Every structure is written in C-alpha cells, then in structure tokens.
mmCIF file of C-alpha atoms (C1' of nucleotides) in Angstrom:
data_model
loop_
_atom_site.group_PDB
_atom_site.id
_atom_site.type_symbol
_atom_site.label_atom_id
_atom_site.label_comp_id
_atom_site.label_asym_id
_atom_site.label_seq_id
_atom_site.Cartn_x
_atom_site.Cartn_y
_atom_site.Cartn_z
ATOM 1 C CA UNK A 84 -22.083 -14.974 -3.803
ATOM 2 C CA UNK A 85 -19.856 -16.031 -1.182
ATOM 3 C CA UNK A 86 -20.563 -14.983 2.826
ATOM 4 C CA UNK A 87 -18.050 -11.503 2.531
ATOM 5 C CA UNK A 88 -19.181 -8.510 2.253
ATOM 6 C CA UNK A 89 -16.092 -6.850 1.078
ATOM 7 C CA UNK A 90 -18.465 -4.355 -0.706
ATOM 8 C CA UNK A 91 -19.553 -2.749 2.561
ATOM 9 C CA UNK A 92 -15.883 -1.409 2.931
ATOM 10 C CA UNK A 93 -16.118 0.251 -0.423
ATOM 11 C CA UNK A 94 -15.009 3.618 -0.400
ATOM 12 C CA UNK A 95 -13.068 3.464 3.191
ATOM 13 C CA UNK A 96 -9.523 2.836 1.375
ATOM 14 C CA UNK A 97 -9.614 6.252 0.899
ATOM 15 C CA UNK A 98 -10.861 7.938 3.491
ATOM 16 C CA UNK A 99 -8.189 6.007 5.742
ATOM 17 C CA UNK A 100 -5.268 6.993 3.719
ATOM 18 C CA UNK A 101 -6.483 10.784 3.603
ATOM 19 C CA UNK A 102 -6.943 10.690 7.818
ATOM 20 C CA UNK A 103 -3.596 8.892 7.664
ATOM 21 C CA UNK A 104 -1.577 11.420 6.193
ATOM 22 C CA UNK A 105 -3.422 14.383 7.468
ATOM 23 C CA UNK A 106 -1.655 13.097 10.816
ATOM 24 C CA UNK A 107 2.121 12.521 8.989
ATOM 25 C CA UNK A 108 3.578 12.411 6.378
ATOM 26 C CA UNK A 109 3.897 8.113 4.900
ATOM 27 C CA UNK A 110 4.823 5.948 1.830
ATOM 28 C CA UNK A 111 2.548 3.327 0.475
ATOM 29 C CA UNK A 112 4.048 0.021 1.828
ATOM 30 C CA UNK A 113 3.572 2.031 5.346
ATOM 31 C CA UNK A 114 -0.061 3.053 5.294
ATOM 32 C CA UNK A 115 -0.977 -0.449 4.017
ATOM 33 C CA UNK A 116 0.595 -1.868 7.097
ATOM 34 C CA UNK A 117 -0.903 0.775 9.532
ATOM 35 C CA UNK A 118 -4.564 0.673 7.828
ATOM 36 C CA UNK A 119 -4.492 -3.257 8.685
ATOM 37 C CA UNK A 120 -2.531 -2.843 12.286
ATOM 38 C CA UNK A 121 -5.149 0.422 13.243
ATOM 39 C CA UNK A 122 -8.321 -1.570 12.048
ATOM 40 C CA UNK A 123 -7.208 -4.147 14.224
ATOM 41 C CA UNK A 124 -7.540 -6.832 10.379
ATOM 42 C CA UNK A 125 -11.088 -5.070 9.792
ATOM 43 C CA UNK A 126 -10.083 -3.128 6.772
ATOM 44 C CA UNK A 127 -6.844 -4.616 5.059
ATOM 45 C CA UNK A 128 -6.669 -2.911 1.839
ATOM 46 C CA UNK A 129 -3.637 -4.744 -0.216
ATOM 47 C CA UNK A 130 -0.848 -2.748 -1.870
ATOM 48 C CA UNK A 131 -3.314 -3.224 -5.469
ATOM 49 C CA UNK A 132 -5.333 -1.091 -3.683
ATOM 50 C CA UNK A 133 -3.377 1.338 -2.040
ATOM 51 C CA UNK A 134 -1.061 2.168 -4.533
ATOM 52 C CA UNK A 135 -3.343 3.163 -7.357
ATOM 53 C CA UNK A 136 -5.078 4.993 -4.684
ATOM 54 C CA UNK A 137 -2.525 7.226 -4.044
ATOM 55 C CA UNK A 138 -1.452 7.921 -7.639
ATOM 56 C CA UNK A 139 -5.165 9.163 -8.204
ATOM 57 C CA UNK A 140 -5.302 11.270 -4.911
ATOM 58 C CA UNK A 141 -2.032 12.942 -5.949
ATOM 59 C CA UNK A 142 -3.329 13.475 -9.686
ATOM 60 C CA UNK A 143 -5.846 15.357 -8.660
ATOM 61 C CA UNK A 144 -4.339 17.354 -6.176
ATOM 62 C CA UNK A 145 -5.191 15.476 -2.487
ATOM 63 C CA UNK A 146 -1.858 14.545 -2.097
ATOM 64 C CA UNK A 147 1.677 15.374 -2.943
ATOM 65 C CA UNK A 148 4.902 13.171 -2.798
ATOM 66 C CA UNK A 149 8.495 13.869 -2.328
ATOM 67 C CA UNK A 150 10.964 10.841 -2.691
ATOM 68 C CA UNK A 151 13.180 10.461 -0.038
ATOM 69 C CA UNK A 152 16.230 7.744 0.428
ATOM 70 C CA UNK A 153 15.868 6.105 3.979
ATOM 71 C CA UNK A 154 19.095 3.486 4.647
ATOM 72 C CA UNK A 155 19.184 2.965 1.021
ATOM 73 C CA UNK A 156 15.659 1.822 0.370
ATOM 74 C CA UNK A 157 14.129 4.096 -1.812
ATOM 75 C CA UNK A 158 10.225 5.727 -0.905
ATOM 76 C CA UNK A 159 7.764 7.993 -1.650
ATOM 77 C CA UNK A 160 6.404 10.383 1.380
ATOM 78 C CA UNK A 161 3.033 11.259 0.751
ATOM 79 C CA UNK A 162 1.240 14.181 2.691
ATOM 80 C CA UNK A 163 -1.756 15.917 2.268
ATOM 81 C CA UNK A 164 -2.824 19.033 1.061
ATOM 82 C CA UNK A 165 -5.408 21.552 1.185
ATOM 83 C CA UNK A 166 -7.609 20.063 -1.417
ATOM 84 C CA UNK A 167 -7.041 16.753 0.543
ATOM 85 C CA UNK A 168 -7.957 18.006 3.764
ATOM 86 C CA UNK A 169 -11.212 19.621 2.741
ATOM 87 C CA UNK A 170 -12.021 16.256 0.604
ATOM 88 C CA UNK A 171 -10.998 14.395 4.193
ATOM 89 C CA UNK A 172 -13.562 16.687 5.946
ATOM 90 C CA UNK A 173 -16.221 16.159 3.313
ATOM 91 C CA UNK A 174 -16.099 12.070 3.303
ATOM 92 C CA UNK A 175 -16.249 12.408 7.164
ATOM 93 C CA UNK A 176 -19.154 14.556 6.972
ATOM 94 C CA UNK A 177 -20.498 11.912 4.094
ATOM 95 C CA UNK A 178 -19.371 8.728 6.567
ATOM 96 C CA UNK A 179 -20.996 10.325 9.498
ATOM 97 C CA UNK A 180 -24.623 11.183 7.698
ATOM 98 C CA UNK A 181 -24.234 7.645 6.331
ATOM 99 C CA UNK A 182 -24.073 6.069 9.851
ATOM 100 C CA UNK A 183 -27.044 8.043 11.168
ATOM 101 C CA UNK A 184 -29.289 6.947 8.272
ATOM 102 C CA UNK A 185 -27.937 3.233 8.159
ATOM 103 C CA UNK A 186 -28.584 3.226 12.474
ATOM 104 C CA UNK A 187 -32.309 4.620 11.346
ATOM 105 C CA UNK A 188 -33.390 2.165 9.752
ATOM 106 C CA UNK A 189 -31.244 -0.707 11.653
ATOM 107 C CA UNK A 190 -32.570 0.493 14.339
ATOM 108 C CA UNK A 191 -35.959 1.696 13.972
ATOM 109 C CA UNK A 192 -38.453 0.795 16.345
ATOM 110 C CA UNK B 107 -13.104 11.977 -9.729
ATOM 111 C CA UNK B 108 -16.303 13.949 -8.988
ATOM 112 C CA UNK B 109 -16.851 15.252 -5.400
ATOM 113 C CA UNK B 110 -19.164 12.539 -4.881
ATOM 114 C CA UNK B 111 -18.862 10.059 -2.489
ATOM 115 C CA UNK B 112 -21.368 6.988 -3.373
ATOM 116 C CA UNK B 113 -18.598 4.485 -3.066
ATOM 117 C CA UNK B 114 -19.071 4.987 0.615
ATOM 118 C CA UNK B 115 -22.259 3.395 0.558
ATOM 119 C CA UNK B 116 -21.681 0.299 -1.942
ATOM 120 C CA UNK B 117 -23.439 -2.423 -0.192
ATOM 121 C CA UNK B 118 -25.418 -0.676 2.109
ATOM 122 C CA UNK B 119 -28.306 -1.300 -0.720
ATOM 123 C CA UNK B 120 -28.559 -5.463 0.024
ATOM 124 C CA UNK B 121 -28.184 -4.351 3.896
ATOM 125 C CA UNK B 122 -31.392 -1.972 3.946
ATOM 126 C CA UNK B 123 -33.242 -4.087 1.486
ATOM 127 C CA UNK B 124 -32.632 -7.193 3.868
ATOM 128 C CA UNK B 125 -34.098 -4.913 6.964
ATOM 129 C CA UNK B 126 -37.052 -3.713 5.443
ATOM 130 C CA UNK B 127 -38.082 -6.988 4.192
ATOM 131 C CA UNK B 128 -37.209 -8.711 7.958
ATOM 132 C CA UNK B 129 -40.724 -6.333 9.071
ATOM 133 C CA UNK B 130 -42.767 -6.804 6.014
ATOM 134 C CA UNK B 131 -43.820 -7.795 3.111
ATOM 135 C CA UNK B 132 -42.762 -5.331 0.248
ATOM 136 C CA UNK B 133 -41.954 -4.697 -3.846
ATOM 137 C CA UNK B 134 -39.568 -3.240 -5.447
ATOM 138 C CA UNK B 135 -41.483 -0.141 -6.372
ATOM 139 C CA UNK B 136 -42.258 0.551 -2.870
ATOM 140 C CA UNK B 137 -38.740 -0.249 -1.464
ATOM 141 C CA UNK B 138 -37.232 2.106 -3.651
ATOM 142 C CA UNK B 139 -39.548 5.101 -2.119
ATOM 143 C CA UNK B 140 -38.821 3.364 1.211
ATOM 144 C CA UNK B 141 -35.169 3.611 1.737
ATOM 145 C CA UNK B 142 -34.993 7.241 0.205
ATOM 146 C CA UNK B 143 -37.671 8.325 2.772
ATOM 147 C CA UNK B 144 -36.250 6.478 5.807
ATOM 148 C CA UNK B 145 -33.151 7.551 5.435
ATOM 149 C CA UNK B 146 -34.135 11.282 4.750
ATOM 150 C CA UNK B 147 -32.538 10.694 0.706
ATOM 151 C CA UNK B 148 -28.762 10.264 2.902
ATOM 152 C CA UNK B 149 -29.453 6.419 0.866
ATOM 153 C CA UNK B 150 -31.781 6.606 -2.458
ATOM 154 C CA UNK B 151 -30.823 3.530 -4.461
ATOM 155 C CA UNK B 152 -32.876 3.916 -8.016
ATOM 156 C CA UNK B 153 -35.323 1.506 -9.546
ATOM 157 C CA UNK B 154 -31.905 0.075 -11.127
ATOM 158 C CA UNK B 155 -30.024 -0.634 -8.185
ATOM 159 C CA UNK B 156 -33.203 -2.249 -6.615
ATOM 160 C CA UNK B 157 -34.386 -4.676 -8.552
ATOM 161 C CA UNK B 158 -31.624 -6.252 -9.869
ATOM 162 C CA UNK B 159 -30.523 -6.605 -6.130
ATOM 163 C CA UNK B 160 -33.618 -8.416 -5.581
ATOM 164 C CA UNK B 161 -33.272 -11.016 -8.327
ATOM 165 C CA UNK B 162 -30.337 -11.804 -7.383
ATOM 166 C CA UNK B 163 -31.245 -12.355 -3.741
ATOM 167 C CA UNK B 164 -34.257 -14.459 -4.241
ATOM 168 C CA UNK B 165 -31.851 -16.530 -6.821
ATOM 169 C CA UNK B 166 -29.483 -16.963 -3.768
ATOM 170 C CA UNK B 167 -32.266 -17.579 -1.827
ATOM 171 C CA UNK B 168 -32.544 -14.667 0.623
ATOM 172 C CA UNK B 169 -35.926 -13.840 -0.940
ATOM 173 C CA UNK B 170 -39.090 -15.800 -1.720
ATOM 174 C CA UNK B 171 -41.741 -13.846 -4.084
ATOM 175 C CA UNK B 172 -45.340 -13.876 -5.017
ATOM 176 C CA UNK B 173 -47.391 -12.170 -7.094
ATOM 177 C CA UNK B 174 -50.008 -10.111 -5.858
ATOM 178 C CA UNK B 175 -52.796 -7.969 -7.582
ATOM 179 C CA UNK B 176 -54.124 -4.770 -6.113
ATOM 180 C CA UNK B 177 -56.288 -2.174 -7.554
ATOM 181 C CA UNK B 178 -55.563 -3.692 -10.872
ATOM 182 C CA UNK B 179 -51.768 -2.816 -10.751
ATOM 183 C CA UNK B 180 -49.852 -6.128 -10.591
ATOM 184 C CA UNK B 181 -46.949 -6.273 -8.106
ATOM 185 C CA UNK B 182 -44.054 -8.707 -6.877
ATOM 186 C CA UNK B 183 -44.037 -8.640 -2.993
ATOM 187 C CA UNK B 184 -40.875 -9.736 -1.101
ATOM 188 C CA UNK B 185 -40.172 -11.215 2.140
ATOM 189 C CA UNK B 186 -37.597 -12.176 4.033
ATOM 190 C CA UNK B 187 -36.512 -16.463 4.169
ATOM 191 C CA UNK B 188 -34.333 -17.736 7.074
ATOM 192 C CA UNK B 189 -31.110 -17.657 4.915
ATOM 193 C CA UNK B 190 -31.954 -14.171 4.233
ATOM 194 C CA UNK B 191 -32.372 -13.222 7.853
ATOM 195 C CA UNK B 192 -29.137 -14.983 8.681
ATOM 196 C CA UNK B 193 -27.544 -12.756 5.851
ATOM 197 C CA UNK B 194 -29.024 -9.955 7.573
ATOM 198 C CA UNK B 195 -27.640 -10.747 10.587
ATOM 199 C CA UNK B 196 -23.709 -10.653 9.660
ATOM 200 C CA UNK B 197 -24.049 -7.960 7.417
ATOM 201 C CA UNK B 198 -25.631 -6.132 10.651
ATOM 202 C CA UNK B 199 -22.268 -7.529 12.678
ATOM 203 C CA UNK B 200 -20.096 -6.866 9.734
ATOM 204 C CA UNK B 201 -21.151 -2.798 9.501
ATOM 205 C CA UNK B 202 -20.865 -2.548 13.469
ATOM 206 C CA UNK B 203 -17.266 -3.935 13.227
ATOM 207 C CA UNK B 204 -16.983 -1.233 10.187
ATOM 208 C CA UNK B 205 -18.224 1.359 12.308
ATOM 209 C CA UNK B 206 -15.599 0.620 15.485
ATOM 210 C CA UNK B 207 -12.901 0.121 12.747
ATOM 211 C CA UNK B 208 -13.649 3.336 10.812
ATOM 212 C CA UNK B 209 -13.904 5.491 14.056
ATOM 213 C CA UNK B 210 -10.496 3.653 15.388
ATOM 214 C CA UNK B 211 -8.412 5.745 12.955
ATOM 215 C CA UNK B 212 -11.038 8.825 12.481
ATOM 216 C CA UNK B 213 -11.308 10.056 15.918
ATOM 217 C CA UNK B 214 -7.721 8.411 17.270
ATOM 218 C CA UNK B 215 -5.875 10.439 19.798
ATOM 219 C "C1'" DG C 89 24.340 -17.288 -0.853
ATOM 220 C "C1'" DT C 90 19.808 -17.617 -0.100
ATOM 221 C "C1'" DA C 91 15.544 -16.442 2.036
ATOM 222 C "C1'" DT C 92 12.779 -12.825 3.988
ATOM 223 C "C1'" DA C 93 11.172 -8.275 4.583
ATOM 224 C "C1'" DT C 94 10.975 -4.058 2.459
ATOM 225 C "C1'" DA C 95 9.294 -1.135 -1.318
ATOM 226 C "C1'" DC C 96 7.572 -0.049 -5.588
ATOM 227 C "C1'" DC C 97 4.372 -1.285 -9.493
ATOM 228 C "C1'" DT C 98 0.495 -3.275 -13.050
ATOM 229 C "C1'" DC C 99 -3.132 -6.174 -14.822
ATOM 230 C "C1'" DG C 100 -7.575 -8.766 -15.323
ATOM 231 C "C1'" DG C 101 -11.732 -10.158 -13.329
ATOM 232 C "C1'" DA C 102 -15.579 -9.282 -10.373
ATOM 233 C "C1'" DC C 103 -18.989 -6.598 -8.050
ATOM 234 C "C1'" DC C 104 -21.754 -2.568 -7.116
ATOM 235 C "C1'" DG C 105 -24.060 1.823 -8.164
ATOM 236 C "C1'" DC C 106 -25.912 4.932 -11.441
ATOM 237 C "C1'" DA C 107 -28.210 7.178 -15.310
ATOM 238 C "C1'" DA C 108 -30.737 6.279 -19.091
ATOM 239 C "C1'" DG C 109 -33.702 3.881 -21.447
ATOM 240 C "C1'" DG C 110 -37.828 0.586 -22.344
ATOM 241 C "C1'" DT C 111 -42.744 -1.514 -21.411
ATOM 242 C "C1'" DA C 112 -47.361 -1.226 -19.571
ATOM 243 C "C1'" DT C 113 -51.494 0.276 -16.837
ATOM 244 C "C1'" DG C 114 -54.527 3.213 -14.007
ATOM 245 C "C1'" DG C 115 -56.370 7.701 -12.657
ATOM 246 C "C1'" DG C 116 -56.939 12.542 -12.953
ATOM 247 C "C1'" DA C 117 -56.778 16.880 -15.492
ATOM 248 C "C1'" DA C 118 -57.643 19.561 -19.629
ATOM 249 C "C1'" DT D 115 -61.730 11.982 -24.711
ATOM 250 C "C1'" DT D 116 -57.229 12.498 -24.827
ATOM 251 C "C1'" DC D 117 -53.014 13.091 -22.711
ATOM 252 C "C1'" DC D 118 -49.906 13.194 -18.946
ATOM 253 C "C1'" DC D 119 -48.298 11.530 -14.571
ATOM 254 C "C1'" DA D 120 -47.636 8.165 -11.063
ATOM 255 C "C1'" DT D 121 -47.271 3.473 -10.551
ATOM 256 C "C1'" DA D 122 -44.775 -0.836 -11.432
ATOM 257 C "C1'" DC D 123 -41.847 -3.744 -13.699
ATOM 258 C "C1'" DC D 124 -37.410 -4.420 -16.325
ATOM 259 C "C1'" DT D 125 -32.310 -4.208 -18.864
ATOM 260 C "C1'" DT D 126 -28.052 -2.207 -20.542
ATOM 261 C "C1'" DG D 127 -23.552 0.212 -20.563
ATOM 262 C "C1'" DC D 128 -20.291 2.957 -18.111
ATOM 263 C "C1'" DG D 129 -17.391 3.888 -14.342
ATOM 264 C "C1'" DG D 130 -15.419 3.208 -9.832
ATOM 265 C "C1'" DT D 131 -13.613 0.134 -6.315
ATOM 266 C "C1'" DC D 132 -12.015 -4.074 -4.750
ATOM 267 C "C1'" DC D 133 -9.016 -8.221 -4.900
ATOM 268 C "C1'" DG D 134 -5.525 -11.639 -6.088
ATOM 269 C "C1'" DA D 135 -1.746 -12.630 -8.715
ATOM 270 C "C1'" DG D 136 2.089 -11.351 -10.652
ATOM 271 C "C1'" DG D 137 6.505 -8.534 -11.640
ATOM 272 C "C1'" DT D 138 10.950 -5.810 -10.201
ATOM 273 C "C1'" DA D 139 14.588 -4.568 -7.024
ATOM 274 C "C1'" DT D 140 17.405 -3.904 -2.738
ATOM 275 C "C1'" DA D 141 18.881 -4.501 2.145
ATOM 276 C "C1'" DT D 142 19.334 -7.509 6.094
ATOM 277 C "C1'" DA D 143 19.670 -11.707 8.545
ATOM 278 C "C1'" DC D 144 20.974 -16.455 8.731
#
DNA sequence: GTATATACCTCGGACCGCAAGGTATGGGAA
DNA sequence: TTCCCATACCTTGCGGTCCGAGGTATATAC
C-alpha cells in the first residue's frame, strides 16, 4: 500500500480520450502526449493504457480510425462518433454527479 | 462494455470511508447505509466493498477497532488514527488536483 | 552509423468494485 | 410459536482498469 492513489484516476483514461477527439481528429502516441501536457502531469496515462483503450472504444462503436501516412510515419486518426459522443455526454453527466456527492460529504458541515 | 460507469468512482470508497470515520466513531454495517444516503445512492459501495476496505486499512494502520455490544447485536466500531487522517488528507489534495485536471480538458476553450 | 524521437503493439501483475453467497441474532408479524 | 426481515459480520470469483516492461519499426539529427 504505497502513498499513490492511482485508483482515484480510474476511469478518467477514457473520458479524456473521448473529449479529446470529440474536439479533432488524433492517433494514439498523440493523445498520450496531450492527456499528460493538458493535465499539466496530473493524469499521464502510458501508451499500455491508451492503446488498448482505443481498440475497445472503436470495437464497440465510440470511435472509428482511418490510417493515414504523415512524412512517412505511418498512424491511425481516431475520431469520434455518435455513439461516442452520447457515451462522452453520459460520463460527464456521471463525473459531474460524482463531484457533487464526493464535495457532500467532503464538505459537509 | 456495459453503459455503466463505476470505474469512475474506484477509490472514492477508502476516500469517504476515511471522512466519515475523521467525525465519528462507526461500523461497517452502518457505513455502508451511510455513504449511500449521503451521497443520495450517486456512491453505494456494498457490504463487500466495505469491509474488506476496512481490514485492510486498520492492517495498514489507518484504523484502530473495538468491539462494542449494543442491544445484544455485537458490532466493530471504527475510528480514525493519525496515519489515517494524514491519508485522508492527500487523498482530499489528490481528488482536488483530479478535479482542476479533469475540468482542464472538459470545459477547455 | 548510431542514438533519439516517433509510432505502433502486447503481456503479466496488481488493485478495486461488484454480485452472490454464507453465518448468526434480534424483533415483529402471522 | 414460528417464520421472515433487518441487522451485522464475513469471503470468494469475475471483470475492468491501471501500470511497467518489453517488443517492433522508421525517420531525423548528430
């Protein structure tokens, strides 16, 4: 039982890569470098995380992926779709209820 | 992949059993009904989320016990040691960082 | 030509939550 | 009085998520 508490972040891997692509269109290597860079080192998911990530979003139907050759490196543009934007909206919805009733008892009187 | 989002709140468990105990005394019984109730059921960690969680924080030694009887029914109260309230304490920091991180990339510009 | 950054990937171990099950007692309803 | 429900404790197995470590390959810079 060391002093991290990694497990709080459980969950948020995937909600950042959905609100991530619902902006534009990225490949994996990208989003793990932007998660890390936007989170300012708060949440730095690794590519062991990110990469299985996306090949379950895209399996069932969050995300969709179109190879694309960019000065001869080879990647795969994820974006979202429909059923990715409505599961985006829900874990919002899910992160924001989540907040209220973690600040309710943090901060009850 | 169900539509259900309970990875979100992995750890949150340790975090609102920590609280509760910082204000009093309490067993696991009664913590369970607790956190569902405070939280209007948003967090409603079962009887087998709660009480392993306990053993394993009075082994760490977050939690001192003792055994109590009342009205015949034999219980286990909990409270809160000064390792445990220091726990408390970055776990409290460590979900506020989560919180400015999180809404970084949610509500960017 | 060799190191670094880019870009993809998988695997095993660990942790957490959950549902389901098990034990036992007290109090109230039938 | 008998039976069910709420109380109160517990464990086990499954699944989901994380992480670190490792593997492959190419382009660029030195």
């Amino acid at each position: 039982m060391a002093s991290d508490f990694s497990a709080l972040s459980s969950g948020l891997s995937e909600l950042m890569v959905l609100r991530l692509l619902q902006r534009q269109e990225m490949y994996g290597y990208e989003i793990v470098q932007a998660i890390a860079e936007r989170t300012a080192q708060v949440l730095s998911p690794g590519e062991g995380v990110v990469y299985p990530l996306l090949h379950a979003l895209e399996k069932s139907g969050a995300l969709k992926s179109r190879r694309k050759t960019v000065g001869g490196r080879s990647r795969i543009y994820y974006s979202l779709t429909a059923r990715g934007a409505k599961r985006l909206a829900a874990m919002a919805d899910h992160w924001s209820a989540l907040n209220g009733a973690v600040g309710m008892v943090l901060h009850a009187v």
